[in-house]
């Protein structure tokens, strides 16, 4: 059972995804990472990627700026086995390959 979900990025997509997670996995603890942390009722919010790692999410939704996605995925603990990454996946072909290598090395499922 999924008990911890992190949403990295809290723009319009991140906000929608938090609501989907809360409705679909109402039993799960949810943490939001945002550089511009704001209060979200019933959700832990942080502006520090280190906090996301400490939270130990089983699932992570990466919805922040495409230019920040590699650092966001790197900050996730190895135990995070499922990733949903919003499009675009990366800002360049090279960064997309790097992101794919990170995900492959962790043996994570990515969609």
PDB file of N, CA and C in Angstrom:
ATOM      1  N   UNK A   1       0.851  -1.179   0.000  1.00  0.00           N
ATOM      2  CA  UNK A   1       0.000   0.000   0.000  1.00  0.00           C
ATOM      3  C   UNK A   1       0.899   1.246   0.000  1.00  0.00           C
ATOM      4  N   UNK A   2       0.539   2.212  -0.762  1.00  0.00           N
ATOM      5  CA  UNK A   2       1.288   3.463  -0.842  1.00  0.00           C
ATOM      6  C   UNK A   2       0.904   4.340   0.349  1.00  0.00           C
ATOM      7  N   UNK A   3       1.917   4.718   1.127  1.00  0.00           N
ATOM      8  CA  UNK A   3       1.629   5.524   2.311  1.00  0.00           C
ATOM      9  C   UNK A   3       2.304   6.899   2.294  1.00  0.00           C
ATOM     10  N   UNK A   4       3.295   7.113   1.379  1.00  0.00           N
ATOM     11  CA  UNK A   4       3.988   8.406   1.316  1.00  0.00           C
ATOM     12  C   UNK A   4       4.190   8.815  -0.136  1.00  0.00           C
ATOM     13  N   UNK A   5       3.688  10.010  -0.470  1.00  0.00           N
ATOM     14  CA  UNK A   5       3.797  10.540  -1.829  1.00  0.00           C
ATOM     15  C   UNK A   5       4.375  11.944  -1.750  1.00  0.00           C
ATOM     16  N   UNK A   6       5.352  12.213  -2.613  1.00  0.00           N
ATOM     17  CA  UNK A   6       5.922  13.564  -2.697  1.00  0.00           C
ATOM     18  C   UNK A   6       5.553  14.172  -4.040  1.00  0.00           C
ATOM     19  N   UNK A   7       5.163  15.429  -4.010  1.00  0.00           N
ATOM     20  CA  UNK A   7       4.916  16.196  -5.234  1.00  0.00           C
ATOM     21  C   UNK A   7       5.964  17.295  -5.259  1.00  0.00           C
ATOM     22  N   UNK A   8       6.813  17.265  -6.263  1.00  0.00           N
ATOM     23  CA  UNK A   8       7.907  18.218  -6.366  1.00  0.00           C
ATOM     24  C   UNK A   8       7.546  19.262  -7.413  1.00  0.00           C
ATOM     25  N   UNK A   9       7.282  20.455  -6.948  1.00  0.00           N
ATOM     26  CA  UNK A   9       6.820  21.540  -7.798  1.00  0.00           C
ATOM     27  C   UNK A   9       5.364  21.827  -7.486  1.00  0.00           C
ATOM     28  N   UNK A  10       5.050  23.092  -7.299  1.00  0.00           N
ATOM     29  CA  UNK A  10       3.686  23.435  -6.897  1.00  0.00           C
ATOM     30  C   UNK A  10       3.118  24.561  -7.745  1.00  0.00           C
ATOM     31  N   UNK A  11       3.413  24.489  -9.050  1.00  0.00           N
ATOM     32  CA  UNK A  11       2.753  25.390  -9.982  1.00  0.00           C
ATOM     33  C   UNK A  11       1.362  24.851 -10.266  1.00  0.00           C
ATOM     34  N   UNK A  12       0.775  25.246 -11.364  1.00  0.00           N
ATOM     35  CA  UNK A  12      -0.596  24.816 -11.654  1.00  0.00           C
ATOM     36  C   UNK A  12      -0.703  23.297 -11.783  1.00  0.00           C
ATOM     37  N   UNK A  13       0.264  22.657 -12.441  1.00  0.00           N
ATOM     38  CA  UNK A  13       0.233  21.189 -12.564  1.00  0.00           C
ATOM     39  C   UNK A  13       0.410  20.533 -11.209  1.00  0.00           C
ATOM     40  N   UNK A  14       1.375  21.005 -10.426  1.00  0.00           N
ATOM     41  CA  UNK A  14       1.616  20.447  -9.104  1.00  0.00           C
ATOM     42  C   UNK A  14       0.402  20.567  -8.210  1.00  0.00           C
ATOM     43  N   UNK A  15      -0.279  21.697  -8.271  1.00  0.00           N
ATOM     44  CA  UNK A  15      -1.470  21.894  -7.448  1.00  0.00           C
ATOM     45  C   UNK A  15      -2.568  20.901  -7.827  1.00  0.00           C
ATOM     46  N   UNK A  16      -2.768  20.715  -9.136  1.00  0.00           N
ATOM     47  CA  UNK A  16      -3.776  19.746  -9.586  1.00  0.00           C
ATOM     48  C   UNK A  16      -3.403  18.333  -9.154  1.00  0.00           C
ATOM     49  N   UNK A  17      -2.126  18.013  -9.268  1.00  0.00           N
ATOM     50  CA  UNK A  17      -1.679  16.664  -8.922  1.00  0.00           C
ATOM     51  C   UNK A  17      -1.796  16.381  -7.426  1.00  0.00           C
ATOM     52  N   UNK A  18      -1.581  17.392  -6.599  1.00  0.00           N
ATOM     53  CA  UNK A  18      -1.777  17.215  -5.157  1.00  0.00           C
ATOM     54  C   UNK A  18      -3.234  16.844  -4.887  1.00  0.00           C
ATOM     55  N   UNK A  19      -4.157  17.508  -5.531  1.00  0.00           N
ATOM     56  CA  UNK A  19      -5.583  17.199  -5.332  1.00  0.00           C
ATOM     57  C   UNK A  19      -5.910  15.784  -5.800  1.00  0.00           C
ATOM     58  N   UNK A  20      -5.346  15.375  -6.933  1.00  0.00           N
ATOM     59  CA  UNK A  20      -5.583  14.019  -7.438  1.00  0.00           C
ATOM     60  C   UNK A  20      -5.049  12.994  -6.439  1.00  0.00           C
ATOM     61  N   UNK A  21      -3.832  13.226  -5.928  1.00  0.00           N
ATOM     62  CA  UNK A  21      -3.247  12.300  -4.958  1.00  0.00           C
ATOM     63  C   UNK A  21      -4.101  12.243  -3.701  1.00  0.00           C
ATOM     64  N   UNK A  22      -4.520  13.391  -3.216  1.00  0.00           N
ATOM     65  CA  UNK A  22      -5.315  13.420  -1.982  1.00  0.00           C
ATOM     66  C   UNK A  22      -6.655  12.707  -2.157  1.00  0.00           C
ATOM     67  N   UNK A  23      -7.255  12.810  -3.342  1.00  0.00           N
ATOM     68  CA  UNK A  23      -8.523  12.135  -3.588  1.00  0.00           C
ATOM     69  C   UNK A  23      -8.332  10.634  -3.819  1.00  0.00           C
ATOM     70  N   UNK A  24      -7.285  10.279  -4.551  1.00  0.00           N
ATOM     71  CA  UNK A  24      -7.060   8.879  -4.918  1.00  0.00           C
ATOM     72  C   UNK A  24      -6.424   8.065  -3.801  1.00  0.00           C
ATOM     73  N   UNK A  25      -5.563   8.711  -3.028  1.00  0.00           N
ATOM     74  CA  UNK A  25      -4.834   8.033  -1.953  1.00  0.00           C
ATOM     75  C   UNK A  25      -5.063   8.783  -0.653  1.00  0.00           C
ATOM     76  N   UNK A  26      -6.298   8.851  -0.248  1.00  0.00           N
ATOM     77  CA  UNK A  26      -6.662   9.684   0.903  1.00  0.00           C
ATOM     78  C   UNK A  26      -5.973   9.262   2.193  1.00  0.00           C
ATOM     79  N   UNK A  27      -5.509   8.033   2.265  1.00  0.00           N
ATOM     80  CA  UNK A  27      -4.817   7.532   3.448  1.00  0.00           C
ATOM     81  C   UNK A  27      -3.334   7.912   3.469  1.00  0.00           C
ATOM     82  N   UNK A  28      -2.792   8.355   2.345  1.00  0.00           N
ATOM     83  CA  UNK A  28      -1.350   8.598   2.218  1.00  0.00           C
ATOM     84  C   UNK A  28      -0.933   9.951   2.795  1.00  0.00           C
ATOM     85  N   UNK A  29       0.277   9.975   3.355  1.00  0.00           N
ATOM     86  CA  UNK A  29       0.895  11.242   3.747  1.00  0.00           C
ATOM     87  C   UNK A  29       1.464  11.875   2.484  1.00  0.00           C
ATOM     88  N   UNK A  30       1.239  13.171   2.332  1.00  0.00           N
ATOM     89  CA  UNK A  30       1.693  13.881   1.132  1.00  0.00           C
ATOM     90  C   UNK A  30       2.618  15.003   1.544  1.00  0.00           C
ATOM     91  N   UNK A  31       3.732  15.111   0.820  1.00  0.00           N
ATOM     92  CA  UNK A  31       4.652  16.228   1.009  1.00  0.00           C
ATOM     93  C   UNK A  31       4.793  16.958  -0.309  1.00  0.00           C
ATOM     94  N   UNK A  32       4.785  18.292  -0.240  1.00  0.00           N
ATOM     95  CA  UNK A  32       4.992  19.140  -1.412  1.00  0.00           C
ATOM     96  C   UNK A  32       6.330  19.846  -1.264  1.00  0.00           C
ATOM     97  N   UNK A  33       7.137  19.778  -2.311  1.00  0.00           N
ATOM     98  CA  UNK A  33       8.357  20.577  -2.373  1.00  0.00           C
ATOM     99  C   UNK A  33       8.098  21.743  -3.311  1.00  0.00           C
ATOM    100  N   UNK A  34       8.380  22.934  -2.831  1.00  0.00           N
ATOM    101  CA  UNK A  34       8.249  24.135  -3.653  1.00  0.00           C
ATOM    102  C   UNK A  34       9.289  25.142  -3.186  1.00  0.00           C
ATOM    103  N   UNK A  35       9.992  25.742  -4.126  1.00  0.00           N
ATOM    104  CA  UNK A  35      10.954  26.788  -3.757  1.00  0.00           C
ATOM    105  C   UNK A  35      10.256  27.937  -3.055  1.00  0.00           C
ATOM    106  N   UNK A  36       8.999  28.127  -3.376  1.00  0.00           N
ATOM    107  CA  UNK A  36       8.189  29.185  -2.778  1.00  0.00           C
ATOM    108  C   UNK A  36       7.122  28.529  -1.906  1.00  0.00           C
ATOM    109  N   UNK A  37       7.596  27.874  -0.845  1.00  0.00           N
ATOM    110  CA  UNK A  37       6.704  27.085   0.015  1.00  0.00           C
ATOM    111  C   UNK A  37       5.523  27.923   0.493  1.00  0.00           C
ATOM    112  N   UNK A  38       4.377  27.311   0.430  1.00  0.00           N
ATOM    113  CA  UNK A  38       3.138  27.927   0.874  1.00  0.00           C
ATOM    114  C   UNK A  38       2.374  26.891   1.690  1.00  0.00           C
ATOM    115  N   UNK A  39       1.458  27.315   2.496  1.00  0.00           N
ATOM    116  CA  UNK A  39       0.680  26.355   3.280  1.00  0.00           C
ATOM    117  C   UNK A  39      -0.366  25.669   2.409  1.00  0.00           C
ATOM    118  N   UNK A  40      -0.470  24.374   2.611  1.00  0.00           N
ATOM    119  CA  UNK A  40      -1.490  23.574   1.953  1.00  0.00           C
ATOM    120  C   UNK A  40      -2.138  22.740   3.050  1.00  0.00           C
ATOM    121  N   UNK A  41      -3.419  22.961   3.334  1.00  0.00           N
ATOM    122  CA  UNK A  41      -4.074  22.224   4.423  1.00  0.00           C
ATOM    123  C   UNK A  41      -3.937  20.712   4.256  1.00  0.00           C
ATOM    124  N   UNK A  42      -3.499  20.055   5.320  1.00  0.00           N
ATOM    125  CA  UNK A  42      -3.394  18.607   5.324  1.00  0.00           C
ATOM    126  C   UNK A  42      -2.195  18.040   4.598  1.00  0.00           C
ATOM    127  N   UNK A  43      -1.270  18.904   4.193  1.00  0.00           N
ATOM    128  CA  UNK A  43      -0.105  18.461   3.431  1.00  0.00           C
ATOM    129  C   UNK A  43       1.144  19.089   4.041  1.00  0.00           C
ATOM    130  N   UNK A  44       2.211  18.293   4.154  1.00  0.00           N
ATOM    131  CA  UNK A  44       3.492  18.849   4.582  1.00  0.00           C
ATOM    132  C   UNK A  44       4.091  19.612   3.411  1.00  0.00           C
ATOM    133  N   UNK A  45       4.618  20.800   3.663  1.00  0.00           N
ATOM    134  CA  UNK A  45       5.218  21.615   2.605  1.00  0.00           C
ATOM    135  C   UNK A  45       6.629  21.975   3.021  1.00  0.00           C
ATOM    136  N   UNK A  46       7.554  21.895   2.073  1.00  0.00           N
ATOM    137  CA  UNK A  46       8.942  22.247   2.341  1.00  0.00           C
ATOM    138  C   UNK A  46       9.555  22.969   1.152  1.00  0.00           C
ATOM    139  N   UNK A  47      10.567  23.756   1.426  1.00  0.00           N
ATOM    140  CA  UNK A  47      11.338  24.400   0.363  1.00  0.00           C
ATOM    141  C   UNK A  47      12.739  23.792   0.296  1.00  0.00           C
ATOM    142  N   UNK A  48      12.933  22.674   0.978  1.00  0.00           N
ATOM    143  CA  UNK A  48      14.244  22.009   1.017  1.00  0.00           C
ATOM    144  C   UNK A  48      14.136  20.599   0.436  1.00  0.00           C
ATOM    145  N   UNK A  49      14.914  20.326  -0.606  1.00  0.00           N
ATOM    146  CA  UNK A  49      14.907  18.989  -1.197  1.00  0.00           C
ATOM    147  C   UNK A  49      15.365  17.926  -0.194  1.00  0.00           C
ATOM    148  N   UNK A  50      16.225  18.306   0.741  1.00  0.00           N
ATOM    149  CA  UNK A  50      16.688  17.352   1.755  1.00  0.00           C
ATOM    150  C   UNK A  50      15.513  16.795   2.562  1.00  0.00           C
ATOM    151  N   UNK A  51      14.522  17.630   2.805  1.00  0.00           N
ATOM    152  CA  UNK A  51      13.344  17.186   3.552  1.00  0.00           C
ATOM    153  C   UNK A  51      12.578  16.104   2.795  1.00  0.00           C
ATOM    154  N   UNK A  52      12.571  16.206   1.472  1.00  0.00           N
ATOM    155  CA  UNK A  52      11.879  15.203   0.654  1.00  0.00           C
ATOM    156  C   UNK A  52      12.571  13.858   0.804  1.00  0.00           C
ATOM    157  N   UNK A  53      13.890  13.863   0.799  1.00  0.00           N
ATOM    158  CA  UNK A  53      14.640  12.629   0.976  1.00  0.00           C
ATOM    159  C   UNK A  53      14.353  12.010   2.336  1.00  0.00           C
ATOM    160  N   UNK A  54      14.339  12.830   3.369  1.00  0.00           N
ATOM    161  CA  UNK A  54      14.052  12.360   4.722  1.00  0.00           C
ATOM    162  C   UNK A  54      12.633  11.801   4.838  1.00  0.00           C
ATOM    163  N   UNK A  55      11.708  12.376   4.101  1.00  0.00           N
ATOM    164  CA  UNK A  55      10.310  11.936   4.085  1.00  0.00           C
ATOM    165  C   UNK A  55      10.166  10.502   3.551  1.00  0.00           C
ATOM    166  N   UNK A  56      11.108  10.075   2.714  1.00  0.00           N
ATOM    167  CA  UNK A  56      11.129   8.722   2.149  1.00  0.00           C
ATOM    168  C   UNK A  56       9.871   8.371   1.357  1.00  0.00           C
ATOM    169  N   UNK A  57       9.538   9.176   0.331  1.00  0.00           N
ATOM    170  CA  UNK A  57       8.323   8.852  -0.432  1.00  0.00           C
ATOM    171  C   UNK A  57       8.480   7.559  -1.222  1.00  0.00           C
ATOM    172  N   UNK A  58       7.396   6.824  -1.325  1.00  0.00           N
ATOM    173  CA  UNK A  58       7.372   5.626  -2.157  1.00  0.00           C
ATOM    174  C   UNK A  58       7.100   6.009  -3.609  1.00  0.00           C
ATOM    175  N   UNK A  59       6.359   7.092  -3.780  1.00  0.00           N
ATOM    176  CA  UNK A  59       5.982   7.599  -5.095  1.00  0.00           C
ATOM    177  C   UNK A  59       6.300   9.079  -5.129  1.00  0.00           C
ATOM    178  N   UNK A  60       6.808   9.536  -6.278  1.00  0.00           N
ATOM    179  CA  UNK A  60       7.077  10.965  -6.428  1.00  0.00           C
ATOM    180  C   UNK A  60       6.525  11.446  -7.762  1.00  0.00           C
ATOM    181  N   UNK A  61       5.920  12.612  -7.703  1.00  0.00           N
ATOM    182  CA  UNK A  61       5.425  13.292  -8.897  1.00  0.00           C
ATOM    183  C   UNK A  61       6.323  14.507  -9.089  1.00  0.00           C
ATOM    184  N   UNK A  62       7.015  14.562 -10.224  1.00  0.00           N
ATOM    185  CA  UNK A  62       7.950  15.652 -10.494  1.00  0.00           C
ATOM    186  C   UNK A  62       7.277  16.603 -11.473  1.00  0.00           C
ATOM    187  N   UNK A  63       6.869  17.763 -10.941  1.00  0.00           N
ATOM    188  CA  UNK A  63       6.095  18.710 -11.752  1.00  0.00           C
ATOM    189  C   UNK A  63       6.717  20.103 -11.734  1.00  0.00           C
ATOM    190  N   UNK A  64       7.937  20.216 -11.216  1.00  0.00           N
ATOM    191  CA  UNK A  64       8.600  21.521 -11.178  1.00  0.00           C
ATOM    192  C   UNK A  64       9.157  21.884 -12.544  1.00  0.00           C
ATOM    193  N   UNK A  65       9.897  22.972 -12.588  1.00  0.00           N
ATOM    194  CA  UNK A  65      10.489  23.443 -13.843  1.00  0.00           C
ATOM    195  C   UNK A  65      11.357  22.346 -14.467  1.00  0.00           C
ATOM    196  N   UNK A  66      11.270  22.193 -15.774  1.00  0.00           N
ATOM    197  CA  UNK A  66      12.039  21.158 -16.474  1.00  0.00           C
ATOM    198  C   UNK A  66      13.534  21.299 -16.212  1.00  0.00           C
ATOM    199  N   UNK A  67      13.996  22.509 -16.035  1.00  0.00           N
ATOM    200  CA  UNK A  67      15.420  22.731 -15.782  1.00  0.00           C
ATOM    201  C   UNK A  67      15.847  22.238 -14.400  1.00  0.00           C
ATOM    202  N   UNK A  68      14.909  21.982 -13.508  1.00  0.00           N
ATOM    203  CA  UNK A  68      15.210  21.516 -12.145  1.00  0.00           C
ATOM    204  C   UNK A  68      14.950  20.022 -11.939  1.00  0.00           C
ATOM    205  N   UNK A  69      14.486  19.355 -12.941  1.00  0.00           N
ATOM    206  CA  UNK A  69      14.016  17.974 -12.742  1.00  0.00           C
ATOM    207  C   UNK A  69      15.122  16.992 -12.397  1.00  0.00           C
ATOM    208  N   UNK A  70      16.303  17.161 -12.977  1.00  0.00           N
ATOM    209  CA  UNK A  70      17.391  16.241 -12.648  1.00  0.00           C
ATOM    210  C   UNK A  70      17.750  16.370 -11.174  1.00  0.00           C
ATOM    211  N   UNK A  71      17.882  17.583 -10.685  1.00  0.00           N
ATOM    212  CA  UNK A  71      18.231  17.757  -9.265  1.00  0.00           C
ATOM    213  C   UNK A  71      17.106  17.246  -8.365  1.00  0.00           C
ATOM    214  N   UNK A  72      15.870  17.396  -8.787  1.00  0.00           N
ATOM    215  CA  UNK A  72      14.755  16.880  -7.996  1.00  0.00           C
ATOM    216  C   UNK A  72      14.791  15.358  -7.913  1.00  0.00           C
ATOM    217  N   UNK A  73      15.003  14.698  -9.033  1.00  0.00           N
ATOM    218  CA  UNK A  73      15.042  13.230  -9.043  1.00  0.00           C
ATOM    219  C   UNK A  73      16.252  12.726  -8.257  1.00  0.00           C
ATOM    220  N   UNK A  74      17.385  13.395  -8.410  1.00  0.00           N
ATOM    221  CA  UNK A  74      18.575  12.999  -7.633  1.00  0.00           C
ATOM    222  C   UNK A  74      18.330  13.106  -6.132  1.00  0.00           C
ATOM    223  N   UNK A  75      17.533  14.056  -5.708  1.00  0.00           N
ATOM    224  CA  UNK A  75      17.274  14.262  -4.280  1.00  0.00           C
ATOM    225  C   UNK A  75      16.386  13.183  -3.681  1.00  0.00           C
ATOM    226  N   UNK A  76      15.690  12.442  -4.513  1.00  0.00           N
ATOM    227  CA  UNK A  76      14.798  11.399  -4.011  1.00  0.00           C
ATOM    228  C   UNK A  76      15.604  10.219  -3.482  1.00  0.00           C
ATOM    229  N   UNK A  77      15.150   9.597  -2.414  1.00  0.00           N
ATOM    230  CA  UNK A  77      15.868   8.420  -1.910  1.00  0.00           C
ATOM    231  C   UNK A  77      15.723   7.250  -2.870  1.00  0.00           C
ATOM    232  N   UNK A  78      16.655   6.320  -2.795  1.00  0.00           N
ATOM    233  CA  UNK A  78      16.622   5.156  -3.683  1.00  0.00           C
ATOM    234  C   UNK A  78      15.362   4.322  -3.520  1.00  0.00           C
ATOM    235  N   UNK A  79      14.705   4.430  -2.372  1.00  0.00           N
ATOM    236  CA  UNK A  79      13.494   3.641  -2.123  1.00  0.00           C
ATOM    237  C   UNK A  79      12.285   4.150  -2.906  1.00  0.00           C
ATOM    238  N   UNK A  80      12.395   5.330  -3.505  1.00  0.00           N
ATOM    239  CA  UNK A  80      11.285   5.852  -4.307  1.00  0.00           C
ATOM    240  C   UNK A  80      11.253   5.060  -5.606  1.00  0.00           C
ATOM    241  N   UNK A  81      10.269   4.180  -5.732  1.00  0.00           N
ATOM    242  CA  UNK A  81      10.251   3.247  -6.845  1.00  0.00           C
ATOM    243  C   UNK A  81       9.353   3.646  -8.000  1.00  0.00           C
ATOM    244  N   UNK A  82       8.514   4.628  -7.800  1.00  0.00           N
ATOM    245  CA  UNK A  82       7.616   5.032  -8.878  1.00  0.00           C
ATOM    246  C   UNK A  82       7.693   6.540  -9.048  1.00  0.00           C
ATOM    247  N   UNK A  83       7.891   6.960 -10.284  1.00  0.00           N
ATOM    248  CA  UNK A  83       7.987   8.380 -10.603  1.00  0.00           C
ATOM    249  C   UNK A  83       7.007   8.725 -11.712  1.00  0.00           C
ATOM    250  N   UNK A  84       6.356   9.846 -11.553  1.00  0.00           N
ATOM    251  CA  UNK A  84       5.569  10.435 -12.631  1.00  0.00           C
ATOM    252  C   UNK A  84       6.230  11.775 -12.909  1.00  0.00           C
ATOM    253  N   UNK A  85       6.742  11.941 -14.119  1.00  0.00           N
ATOM    254  CA  UNK A  85       7.420  13.178 -14.477  1.00  0.00           C
ATOM    255  C   UNK A  85       6.590  13.893 -15.533  1.00  0.00           C
ATOM    256  N   UNK A  86       6.188  15.117 -15.196  1.00  0.00           N
ATOM    257  CA  UNK A  86       5.407  15.926 -16.135  1.00  0.00           C
ATOM    258  C   UNK A  86       6.231  16.220 -17.381  1.00  0.00           C
ATOM    259  N   UNK A  87       5.568  16.463 -18.480  1.00  0.00           N
ATOM    260  CA  UNK A  87       6.275  16.843 -19.694  1.00  0.00           C
ATOM    261  C   UNK A  87       6.552  18.342 -19.678  1.00  0.00           C
ATOM    262  N   UNK A  88       7.566  18.805 -20.319  1.00  0.00           N
ATOM    263  CA  UNK A  88       8.593  18.007 -20.987  1.00  0.00           C
ATOM    264  C   UNK A  88       9.484  17.323 -19.965  1.00  0.00           C
ATOM    265  N   UNK A  89       9.983  16.175 -20.331  1.00  0.00           N
ATOM    266  CA  UNK A  89      10.825  15.390 -19.437  1.00  0.00           C
ATOM    267  C   UNK A  89      12.090  16.148 -19.044  1.00  0.00           C
ATOM    268  N   UNK A  90      12.688  16.830 -19.995  1.00  0.00           N
ATOM    269  CA  UNK A  90      13.946  17.540 -19.749  1.00  0.00           C
ATOM    270  C   UNK A  90      14.050  18.718 -20.719  1.00  0.00           C
ATOM    271  N   UNK A  91      15.065  19.547 -20.492  1.00  0.00           N
ATOM    272  CA  UNK A  91      15.236  20.737 -21.343  1.00  0.00           C
ATOM    273  C   UNK A  91      16.089  20.458 -22.571  1.00  0.00           C
ATOM    274  N   UNK A  92      16.792  19.340 -22.592  1.00  0.00           N
ATOM    275  CA  UNK A  92      17.628  19.005 -23.748  1.00  0.00           C
ATOM    276  C   UNK A  92      17.704  17.492 -23.887  1.00  0.00           C
ATOM    277  N   UNK A  93      18.162  17.066 -25.039  1.00  0.00           N
ATOM    278  CA  UNK A  93      18.350  15.636 -25.283  1.00  0.00           C
ATOM    279  C   UNK A  93      19.329  15.052 -24.268  1.00  0.00           C
ATOM    280  N   UNK A  94      20.436  15.757 -24.041  1.00  0.00           N
ATOM    281  CA  UNK A  94      21.466  15.283 -23.108  1.00  0.00           C
ATOM    282  C   UNK A  94      20.925  15.163 -21.684  1.00  0.00           C
ATOM    283  N   UNK A  95      20.167  16.158 -21.227  1.00  0.00           N
ATOM    284  CA  UNK A  95      19.629  16.080 -19.864  1.00  0.00           C
ATOM    285  C   UNK A  95      18.557  14.986 -19.775  1.00  0.00           C
ATOM    286  N   UNK A  96      17.852  14.749 -20.859  1.00  0.00           N
ATOM    287  CA  UNK A  96      16.890  13.641 -20.889  1.00  0.00           C
ATOM    288  C   UNK A  96      17.587  12.301 -20.754  1.00  0.00           C
ATOM    289  N   UNK A  97      18.741  12.139 -21.430  1.00  0.00           N
ATOM    290  CA  UNK A  97      19.517  10.909 -21.296  1.00  0.00           C
ATOM    291  C   UNK A  97      20.041  10.744 -19.872  1.00  0.00           C
ATOM    292  N   UNK A  98      20.502  11.835 -19.271  1.00  0.00           N
ATOM    293  CA  UNK A  98      20.990  11.772 -17.899  1.00  0.00           C
ATOM    294  C   UNK A  98      19.870  11.364 -16.945  1.00  0.00           C
ATOM    295  N   UNK A  99      18.713  11.944 -17.126  1.00  0.00           N
ATOM    296  CA  UNK A  99      17.566  11.596 -16.288  1.00  0.00           C
ATOM    297  C   UNK A  99      17.201  10.120 -16.461  1.00  0.00           C
ATOM    298  N   UNK A 100      17.214   9.648 -17.699  1.00  0.00           N
ATOM    299  CA  UNK A 100      16.912   8.234 -17.968  1.00  0.00           C
ATOM    300  C   UNK A 100      17.939   7.322 -17.295  1.00  0.00           C
ATOM    301  N   UNK A 101      19.212   7.704 -17.304  1.00  0.00           N
ATOM    302  CA  UNK A 101      20.247   6.900 -16.639  1.00  0.00           C
ATOM    303  C   UNK A 101      20.009   6.833 -15.127  1.00  0.00           C
ATOM    304  N   UNK A 102      19.674   7.960 -14.523  1.00  0.00           N
ATOM    305  CA  UNK A 102      19.418   7.992 -13.083  1.00  0.00           C
ATOM    306  C   UNK A 102      18.269   7.051 -12.745  1.00  0.00           C
ATOM    307  N   UNK A 103      17.199   7.133 -13.512  1.00  0.00           N
ATOM    308  CA  UNK A 103      16.014   6.297 -13.260  1.00  0.00           C
ATOM    309  C   UNK A 103      16.347   4.822 -13.472  1.00  0.00           C
ATOM    310  N   UNK A 104      17.069   4.520 -14.527  1.00  0.00           N
ATOM    311  CA  UNK A 104      17.458   3.134 -14.803  1.00  0.00           C
ATOM    312  C   UNK A 104      18.334   2.572 -13.685  1.00  0.00           C
ATOM    313  N   UNK A 105      19.321   3.349 -13.250  1.00  0.00           N
ATOM    314  CA  UNK A 105      20.234   2.894 -12.191  1.00  0.00           C
ATOM    315  C   UNK A 105      19.508   2.623 -10.887  1.00  0.00           C
ATOM    316  N   UNK A 106      18.433   3.349 -10.635  1.00  0.00           N
ATOM    317  CA  UNK A 106      17.639   3.138  -9.409  1.00  0.00           C
ATOM    318  C   UNK A 106      16.622   2.011  -9.584  1.00  0.00           C
ATOM    319  N   UNK A 107      16.468   1.567 -10.803  1.00  0.00           N
ATOM    320  CA  UNK A 107      15.471   0.550 -11.118  1.00  0.00           C
ATOM    321  C   UNK A 107      14.063   0.999 -10.740  1.00  0.00           C
ATOM    322  N   UNK A 108      13.828   2.260 -10.968  1.00  0.00           N
ATOM    323  CA  UNK A 108      12.523   2.833 -10.658  1.00  0.00           C
ATOM    324  C   UNK A 108      11.602   2.703 -11.866  1.00  0.00           C
ATOM    325  N   UNK A 109      10.325   2.733 -11.613  1.00  0.00           N
ATOM    326  CA  UNK A 109       9.313   2.758 -12.666  1.00  0.00           C
ATOM    327  C   UNK A 109       9.000   4.217 -12.937  1.00  0.00           C
ATOM    328  N   UNK A 110       9.041   4.604 -14.185  1.00  0.00           N
ATOM    329  CA  UNK A 110       8.786   6.016 -14.533  1.00  0.00           C
ATOM    330  C   UNK A 110       7.743   6.093 -15.626  1.00  0.00           C
ATOM    331  N   UNK A 111       6.875   7.079 -15.480  1.00  0.00           N
ATOM    332  CA  UNK A 111       5.858   7.317 -16.495  1.00  0.00           C
ATOM    333  C   UNK A 111       5.816   8.787 -16.773  1.00  0.00           C
TER     334      UNK A 111
END
